[in-house]
PDB file of C-alpha atoms in Angstrom:
ATOM      1  CA  ASP A   1      -0.089   0.030   0.028  1.00 91.00           C
ATOM      2  CA  ILE A   2       1.133   3.495  -0.725  1.00 96.00           C
ATOM      3  CA  GLN A   3       1.578   5.709   2.422  1.00 97.00           C
ATOM      4  CA  MET A   4       1.062   9.493   2.153  1.00 97.00           C
ATOM      5  CA  THR A   5       2.948  11.663   4.697  1.00 97.00           C
ATOM      6  CA  GLN A   6       1.847  15.268   5.174  1.00 97.00           C
ATOM      7  CA  SER A   7       3.979  17.974   6.845  1.00 97.00           C
ATOM      8  CA  PRO A   8       3.652  19.919   8.965  1.00 97.00           C
ATOM      9  CA  SER A   9       0.752  18.656  10.903  1.00 96.00           C
ATOM     10  CA  PHE A  10      -0.044  22.103  12.171  1.00 97.00           C
ATOM     11  CA  LEU A  11       0.994  25.497  10.839  1.00 98.00           C
ATOM     12  CA  SER A  12       0.378  28.966  12.121  1.00 98.00           C
ATOM     13  CA  ALA A  13       0.849  31.751   9.817  1.00 98.00           C
ATOM     14  CA  SER A  14      -0.124  35.532   9.240  1.00 98.00           C
ATOM     15  CA  VAL A  15      -2.438  37.095   6.719  1.00 98.00           C
ATOM     16  CA  GLY A  16      -0.385  37.813   3.552  1.00 98.00           C
ATOM     17  CA  ASP A  17       2.233  35.050   4.274  1.00 98.00           C
ATOM     18  CA  ARG A  18       3.317  32.627   1.647  1.00 98.00           C
ATOM     19  CA  VAL A  19       2.486  29.163   2.962  1.00 98.00           C
ATOM     20  CA  THR A  20       3.802  25.846   1.608  1.00 98.00           C
ATOM     21  CA  LEU A  21       2.439  22.458   2.684  1.00 98.00           C
ATOM     22  CA  SER A  22       3.997  19.151   1.661  1.00 98.00           C
ATOM     23  CA  CYS A  23       2.895  15.630   0.917  1.00 98.00           C
ATOM     24  CA  LYS A  24       5.270  12.768   0.409  1.00 98.00           C
ATOM     25  CA  ALA A  25       4.394   9.358  -1.127  1.00 98.00           C
ATOM     26  CA  SER A  26       6.042   6.190  -0.195  1.00 98.00           C
ATOM     27  CA  GLN A  27       6.483   5.239  -3.833  1.00 98.00           C
ATOM     28  CA  ASN A  28       6.143   6.870  -7.302  1.00 98.00           C
ATOM     29  CA  ILE A  29       2.569   8.151  -7.927  1.00 97.00           C
ATOM     30  CA  ASN A  30       3.332   9.982 -11.054  1.00 96.00           C
ATOM     31  CA  LYS A  31       1.083  13.067 -11.211  1.00 96.00           C
ATOM     32  CA  TYR A  32      -1.916  11.508  -9.461  1.00 96.00           C
ATOM     33  CA  LEU A  33      -2.070  13.761  -6.469  1.00 97.00           C
ATOM     34  CA  ALA A  34      -4.976  15.957  -5.368  1.00 98.00           C
ATOM     35  CA  TRP A  35      -5.266  18.520  -2.608  1.00 98.00           C
ATOM     36  CA  TYR A  36      -8.393  19.368  -0.702  1.00 98.00           C
ATOM     37  CA  GLN A  37      -9.380  22.028   1.790  1.00 97.00           C
ATOM     38  CA  GLN A  38     -11.833  21.185   4.600  1.00 94.00           C
ATOM     39  CA  LYS A  39     -13.247  23.914   6.844  1.00 94.00           C
ATOM     40  CA  LEU A  40     -14.886  22.917  10.110  1.00 89.00           C
ATOM     41  CA  GLY A  41     -18.240  21.405   9.616  1.00 87.00           C
ATOM     42  CA  GLU A  42     -18.088  21.553   5.763  1.00 91.00           C
ATOM     43  CA  ALA A  43     -17.552  19.083   2.946  1.00 92.00           C
ATOM     44  CA  PRO A  44     -13.947  18.792   1.717  1.00 94.00           C
ATOM     45  CA  LYS A  45     -13.397  20.909  -1.365  1.00 97.00           C
ATOM     46  CA  LEU A  46     -11.123  19.929  -4.235  1.00 97.00           C
ATOM     47  CA  LEU A  47      -8.371  22.547  -4.872  1.00 98.00           C
ATOM     48  CA  ILE A  48      -5.762  20.945  -7.025  1.00 98.00           C
ATOM     49  CA  TYR A  49      -5.753  17.803  -9.216  1.00 96.00           C
ATOM     50  CA  ASN A  50      -3.010  16.047 -11.222  1.00 96.00           C
ATOM     51  CA  ALA A  51      -0.544  17.617  -8.815  1.00 97.00           C
ATOM     52  CA  LYS A  52      -0.748  21.142 -10.366  1.00 97.00           C
ATOM     53  CA  SER A  53      -4.007  21.748 -12.087  1.00 97.00           C
ATOM     54  CA  LEU A  54      -6.286  24.329 -10.416  1.00 97.00           C
ATOM     55  CA  GLN A  55      -9.872  23.205  -9.975  1.00 96.00           C
ATOM     56  CA  THR A  56     -12.364  25.595 -11.576  1.00 95.00           C
ATOM     57  CA  GLY A  57     -13.450  28.367  -9.185  1.00 96.00           C
ATOM     58  CA  ILE A  58     -10.467  28.036  -6.856  1.00 98.00           C
ATOM     59  CA  PRO A  59      -8.559  31.308  -6.252  1.00 98.00           C
ATOM     60  CA  SER A  60      -5.247  31.585  -8.118  1.00 98.00           C
ATOM     61  CA  ARG A  61      -3.384  32.147  -4.850  1.00 98.00           C
ATOM     62  CA  PHE A  62      -3.434  28.290  -4.503  1.00 98.00           C
ATOM     63  CA  SER A  63      -0.923  26.286  -6.609  1.00 98.00           C
ATOM     64  CA  GLY A  64       0.419  22.846  -6.668  1.00 98.00           C
ATOM     65  CA  SER A  65       3.712  21.326  -7.773  1.00 98.00           C
ATOM     66  CA  GLY A  66       5.684  18.102  -7.818  1.00 98.00           C
ATOM     67  CA  SER A  67       5.641  14.714  -9.271  1.00 97.00           C
ATOM     68  CA  GLY A  68       6.706  11.271  -8.367  1.00 97.00           C
ATOM     69  CA  THR A  69       7.023  11.159  -4.617  1.00 98.00           C
ATOM     70  CA  TYR A  70       7.165  14.787  -3.457  1.00 98.00           C
ATOM     71  CA  PHE A  71       4.353  17.347  -3.787  1.00 98.00           C
ATOM     72  CA  THR A  72       3.596  20.761  -2.368  1.00 98.00           C
ATOM     73  CA  LEU A  73       0.674  23.051  -2.113  1.00 98.00           C
ATOM     74  CA  THR A  74       1.348  26.739  -1.895  1.00 98.00           C
ATOM     75  CA  ILE A  75      -0.874  29.666  -0.907  1.00 98.00           C
ATOM     76  CA  SER A  76       0.819  32.705  -2.188  1.00 98.00           C
ATOM     77  CA  SER A  77      -0.808  35.159   0.074  1.00 98.00           C
ATOM     78  CA  LEU A  78      -2.738  33.723   3.031  1.00 98.00           C
ATOM     79  CA  GLN A  79      -6.248  35.075   3.607  1.00 98.00           C
ATOM     80  CA  PRO A  80      -8.394  34.641   6.668  1.00 97.00           C
ATOM     81  CA  GLU A  81     -10.835  32.465   4.777  1.00 97.00           C
ATOM     82  CA  ASP A  82      -7.937  29.952   4.082  1.00 98.00           C
ATOM     83  CA  VAL A  83      -8.011  28.794   7.713  1.00 97.00           C
ATOM     84  CA  ALA A  84      -8.842  25.061   7.380  1.00 97.00           C
ATOM     85  CA  THR A  85      -7.406  21.531   7.325  1.00 96.00           C
ATOM     86  CA  TYR A  86      -5.654  20.637   4.044  1.00 98.00           C
ATOM     87  CA  PHE A  87      -5.171  17.005   2.924  1.00 97.00           C
ATOM     88  CA  CYS A  88      -3.683  15.253  -0.027  1.00 98.00           C
ATOM     89  CA  LEU A  89      -4.827  12.189  -1.870  1.00 98.00           C
ATOM     90  CA  GLN A  90      -2.961   9.854  -4.069  1.00 97.00           C
ATOM     91  CA  HIS A  91      -5.046   7.961  -6.802  1.00 95.00           C
ATOM     92  CA  ASN A  92      -2.202   6.244  -8.675  1.00 95.00           C
ATOM     93  CA  SER A  93      -2.935   3.007  -6.892  1.00 93.00           C
ATOM     94  CA  TRP A  94      -6.392   2.861  -5.295  1.00 93.00           C
ATOM     95  CA  TRP A  95      -6.759   5.801  -2.852  1.00 96.00           C
ATOM     96  CA  THR A  96      -4.662   6.915   0.160  1.00 97.00           C
ATOM     97  CA  PHE A  97      -4.964  10.156   2.050  1.00 97.00           C
ATOM     98  CA  GLY A  98      -2.315  12.175   3.861  1.00 97.00           C
ATOM     99  CA  GLY A  99      -2.984  12.822   7.533  1.00 96.00           C
ATOM    100  CA  GLY A 100      -3.723  16.565   7.014  1.00 96.00           C
ATOM    101  CA  THR A 101      -2.193  19.882   7.881  1.00 97.00           C
ATOM    102  CA  LYS A 102      -4.244  22.179  10.126  1.00 97.00           C
ATOM    103  CA  LEU A 103      -3.649  25.830   9.121  1.00 98.00           C
ATOM    104  CA  GLU A 104      -4.431  28.647  11.574  1.00 97.00           C
ATOM    105  CA  LEU A 105      -3.924  32.302  11.702  1.00 97.00           C
ATOM    106  CA  LYS A 106      -1.175  33.602  13.851  1.00 94.00           C
TER     107      LYS A 106
ATOM    108  CA  GLN B   1     -25.193  21.708  -8.845  1.00 95.00           C
ATOM    109  CA  VAL B   2     -23.574  18.596  -7.578  1.00 96.00           C
ATOM    110  CA  GLN B   3     -24.467  17.624  -4.031  1.00 97.00           C
ATOM    111  CA  LEU B   4     -24.039  14.601  -1.824  1.00 98.00           C
ATOM    112  CA  LYS B   5     -25.626  14.165   1.686  1.00 97.00           C
ATOM    113  CA  GLU B   6     -25.010  11.295   4.036  1.00 98.00           C
ATOM    114  CA  SER B   7     -27.634  10.164   6.563  1.00 97.00           C
ATOM    115  CA  GLY B   8     -27.865   7.448   9.056  1.00 96.00           C
ATOM    116  CA  PRO B   9     -28.010   6.680  12.803  1.00 92.00           C
ATOM    117  CA  GLY B  10     -25.487   8.476  14.976  1.00 90.00           C
ATOM    118  CA  LEU B  11     -25.217   5.915  17.724  1.00 96.00           C
ATOM    119  CA  MET B  12     -24.633   2.236  17.281  1.00 96.00           C
ATOM    120  CA  GLN B  13     -23.942  -0.685  19.635  1.00 97.00           C
ATOM    121  CA  PRO B  14     -20.989  -3.022  19.173  1.00 97.00           C
ATOM    122  CA  SER B  15     -21.752  -6.063  16.959  1.00 97.00           C
ATOM    123  CA  GLU B  16     -24.597  -4.152  15.145  1.00 97.00           C
ATOM    124  CA  THR B  17     -24.898  -3.444  11.459  1.00 98.00           C
ATOM    125  CA  LEU B  18     -24.385   0.048  10.241  1.00 98.00           C
ATOM    126  CA  SER B  19     -26.569   1.354   7.417  1.00 98.00           C
ATOM    127  CA  LEU B  20     -25.854   4.673   5.815  1.00 98.00           C
ATOM    128  CA  THR B  21     -27.419   6.359   2.806  1.00 98.00           C
ATOM    129  CA  CYS B  22     -25.825   8.857   0.462  1.00 98.00           C
ATOM    130  CA  THR B  23     -28.370  10.961  -1.412  1.00 98.00           C
ATOM    131  CA  VAL B  24     -27.014  12.640  -4.481  1.00 98.00           C
ATOM    132  CA  SER B  25     -28.275  15.364  -6.792  1.00 98.00           C
ATOM    133  CA  GLY B  26     -26.860  17.252  -9.761  1.00 97.00           C
ATOM    134  CA  PHE B  27     -25.608  14.032 -11.379  1.00 97.00           C
ATOM    135  CA  SER B  28     -26.542  10.546 -12.244  1.00 96.00           C
ATOM    136  CA  LEU B  29     -25.279   7.296 -10.474  1.00 97.00           C
ATOM    137  CA  ILE B  30     -25.170   5.638 -13.926  1.00 96.00           C
ATOM    138  CA  SER B  31     -22.580   8.287 -15.009  1.00 95.00           C
ATOM    139  CA  ASN B  32     -20.340   8.600 -12.054  1.00 96.00           C
ATOM    140  CA  GLY B  33     -19.018   6.319  -9.359  1.00 97.00           C
ATOM    141  CA  VAL B  34     -19.427   7.049  -5.680  1.00 98.00           C
ATOM    142  CA  GLY B  35     -17.078   6.110  -2.916  1.00 98.00           C
ATOM    143  CA  TRP B  36     -17.218   5.955   0.882  1.00 98.00           C
ATOM    144  CA  VAL B  37     -14.541   7.423   2.897  1.00 98.00           C
ATOM    145  CA  ARG B  38     -14.221   7.374   6.727  1.00 97.00           C
ATOM    146  CA  GLN B  39     -12.256   9.236   9.277  1.00 94.00           C
ATOM    147  CA  PRO B  40     -11.841   7.351  12.573  1.00 92.00           C
ATOM    148  CA  LEU B  41     -11.655   9.601  15.580  1.00 87.00           C
ATOM    149  CA  GLY B  42      -8.350  11.382  15.661  1.00 85.00           C
ATOM    150  CA  LYS B  43      -7.053   9.661  12.526  1.00 90.00           C
ATOM    151  CA  GLY B  44      -6.742  10.339   8.898  1.00 90.00           C
ATOM    152  CA  LEU B  45      -9.133   9.638   6.056  1.00 94.00           C
ATOM    153  CA  VAL B  46      -9.404   6.089   4.763  1.00 97.00           C
ATOM    154  CA  TRP B  47     -11.222   4.883   1.533  1.00 97.00           C
ATOM    155  CA  MET B  48     -13.616   2.127   2.303  1.00 98.00           C
ATOM    156  CA  GLY B  49     -15.191   1.216  -1.009  1.00 97.00           C
ATOM    157  CA  THR B  50     -16.682   2.433  -4.338  1.00 97.00           C
ATOM    158  CA  ILE B  51     -19.604   1.622  -6.476  1.00 97.00           C
ATOM    159  CA  TRP B  52     -18.902   2.333 -10.119  1.00 96.00           C
ATOM    160  CA  ALA B  53     -21.234   3.824 -12.736  1.00 95.00           C
ATOM    161  CA  GLY B  54     -21.783   0.393 -14.174  1.00 95.00           C
ATOM    162  CA  GLY B  55     -22.838  -1.082 -10.702  1.00 96.00           C
ATOM    163  CA  SER B  56     -19.583  -2.960  -9.942  1.00 96.00           C
ATOM    164  CA  THR B  57     -17.880  -2.459  -6.658  1.00 97.00           C
ATOM    165  CA  ASN B  58     -14.407  -2.417  -5.043  1.00 96.00           C
ATOM    166  CA  TYR B  59     -13.642  -2.604  -1.410  1.00 97.00           C
ATOM    167  CA  ASN B  60     -10.622  -1.839   0.850  1.00 96.00           C
ATOM    168  CA  SER B  61      -9.210  -5.217   1.921  1.00 95.00           C
ATOM    169  CA  ALA B  62      -9.241  -4.006   5.501  1.00 94.00           C
ATOM    170  CA  VAL B  63     -12.984  -3.877   5.720  1.00 95.00           C
ATOM    171  CA  GLN B  64     -14.005  -5.992   2.707  1.00 96.00           C
ATOM    172  CA  SER B  65     -15.292  -8.995   4.839  1.00 96.00           C
ATOM    173  CA  ARG B  66     -17.728  -6.516   6.751  1.00 97.00           C
ATOM    174  CA  LEU B  67     -18.688  -4.143   3.946  1.00 98.00           C
ATOM    175  CA  SER B  68     -21.385  -3.896   1.287  1.00 98.00           C
ATOM    176  CA  ILE B  69     -22.101  -0.970  -0.960  1.00 98.00           C
ATOM    177  CA  SER B  70     -25.121  -0.902  -3.135  1.00 98.00           C
ATOM    178  CA  ARG B  71     -27.376   1.715  -4.913  1.00 98.00           C
ATOM    179  CA  ASP B  72     -30.887   2.598  -5.979  1.00 98.00           C
ATOM    180  CA  THR B  73     -30.309   4.675  -9.249  1.00 97.00           C
ATOM    181  CA  SER B  74     -33.992   5.629  -9.533  1.00 97.00           C
ATOM    182  CA  LYS B  75     -33.701   7.286  -6.029  1.00 98.00           C
ATOM    183  CA  SER B  76     -30.148   8.653  -6.585  1.00 98.00           C
ATOM    184  CA  GLN B  77     -29.041   6.900  -3.432  1.00 98.00           C
ATOM    185  CA  VAL B  78     -25.966   4.828  -2.491  1.00 98.00           C
ATOM    186  CA  PHE B  79     -26.045   2.624   0.511  1.00 98.00           C
ATOM    187  CA  LEU B  80     -23.329   1.410   2.844  1.00 98.00           C
ATOM    188  CA  LYS B  81     -23.819  -1.580   5.127  1.00 98.00           C
ATOM    189  CA  MET B  82     -21.077  -2.698   7.526  1.00 98.00           C
ATOM    190  CA  ASN B  83     -21.533  -5.444  10.003  1.00 97.00           C
ATOM    191  CA  SER B  84     -19.826  -6.474  13.304  1.00 97.00           C
ATOM    192  CA  LEU B  85     -19.275  -2.885  14.341  1.00 97.00           C
ATOM    193  CA  GLN B  86     -16.623  -2.207  16.848  1.00 96.00           C
ATOM    194  CA  PRO B  87     -15.757   1.006  18.896  1.00 95.00           C
ATOM    195  CA  GLU B  88     -12.812   1.593  16.509  1.00 94.00           C
ATOM    196  CA  ASP B  89     -15.381   2.050  13.764  1.00 95.00           C
ATOM    197  CA  THR B  90     -16.402   5.304  15.497  1.00 96.00           C
ATOM    198  CA  GLY B  91     -15.784   8.312  13.297  1.00 96.00           C
ATOM    199  CA  THR B  92     -17.114  10.456  10.452  1.00 96.00           C
ATOM    200  CA  TYR B  93     -18.260   8.779   7.239  1.00 98.00           C
ATOM    201  CA  TYR B  94     -18.304  10.640   3.911  1.00 98.00           C
ATOM    202  CA  CYS B  95     -19.581   9.734   0.485  1.00 98.00           C
ATOM    203  CA  ALA B  96     -17.835  11.403  -2.405  1.00 98.00           C
ATOM    204  CA  ARG B  97     -18.260  11.377  -6.217  1.00 98.00           C
ATOM    205  CA  HIS B  98     -15.749  10.127  -8.761  1.00 96.00           C
ATOM    206  CA  PRO B  99     -15.519  12.246 -11.854  1.00 93.00           C
ATOM    207  CA  ARG B 100     -15.755  10.413 -15.145  1.00 90.00           C
ATOM    208  CA  SER B 101     -12.220   9.785 -16.350  1.00 83.00           C
ATOM    209  CA  THR B 102      -9.820   7.125 -17.434  1.00 77.00           C
ATOM    210  CA  GLY B 103      -7.585   5.455 -14.830  1.00 81.00           C
ATOM    211  CA  ILE B 104      -8.229   5.735 -11.254  1.00 86.00           C
ATOM    212  CA  PRO B 105     -10.293   8.719 -10.629  1.00 92.00           C
ATOM    213  CA  LEU B 106     -10.063  11.067  -7.704  1.00 94.00           C
ATOM    214  CA  PHE B 107     -13.000  12.336  -5.635  1.00 97.00           C
ATOM    215  CA  ASP B 108     -14.261  15.727  -6.814  1.00 96.00           C
ATOM    216  CA  TYR B 109     -17.353  16.371  -4.778  1.00 97.00           C
ATOM    217  CA  TRP B 110     -18.002  15.270  -1.153  1.00 97.00           C
ATOM    218  CA  GLY B 111     -20.803  15.204   1.285  1.00 97.00           C
ATOM    219  CA  GLN B 112     -20.506  16.887   4.702  1.00 96.00           C
ATOM    220  CA  GLY B 113     -20.205  13.547   6.466  1.00 96.00           C
ATOM    221  CA  VAL B 114     -22.086  11.837   9.130  1.00 97.00           C
ATOM    222  CA  MET B 115     -20.736  11.088  12.561  1.00 97.00           C
ATOM    223  CA  VAL B 116     -21.104   7.539  13.781  1.00 97.00           C
ATOM    224  CA  THR B 117     -20.427   6.499  17.395  1.00 97.00           C
ATOM    225  CA  VAL B 118     -20.084   2.824  18.311  1.00 96.00           C
ATOM    226  CA  SER B 119     -20.536   2.432  22.066  1.00 95.00           C
ATOM    227  CA  SER B 120     -22.316   0.218  24.499  1.00 92.00           C
TER     228      SER B 120
END
């Protein structure tokens, strides 16, 4: 089974900061990595698919990069509404999720 | 507008059978697959199983012996049944849509989830 490791587990940042979250796969997953945002009490929302493609309607301050085993999600200028938990999903071999990064405002 | 909504009992006893329903709108179950994902308390998300647009199913080997996923396309509903519940099955259960694609599709739309507690 493919394991997905996200880091950090918790991140505190200020409005306007550039924030980078990472997700590491235990084996090559090519480009089949998605990022989701989940706010408290809400359904998860797809942000990025195929590692770097922005889902329709998602603000351009969100971007993804990486391939193979290492991937990142970057928020170029953190906004208050970005407070949420972010998790990654690999779908190269069935489905495995990362443990999540909880992002809070400093 | 694509929507999914989970429903079911919030409290279960050990050894009972859990029955959850995912009611979808904005798409057809004969066009898109739907998966079930759960998040045990304090842990990460885990894929449980998927029912595909053609009606076939795949299950996570960890729960395969206890799990059954079915659907009623006329009612736009997907059902999860899991027997022999244990306290470690406590958590939030989500249904999520697979987009139409080749290969192994991701999940593009999710329900809000339903909390299930297994306790005597």
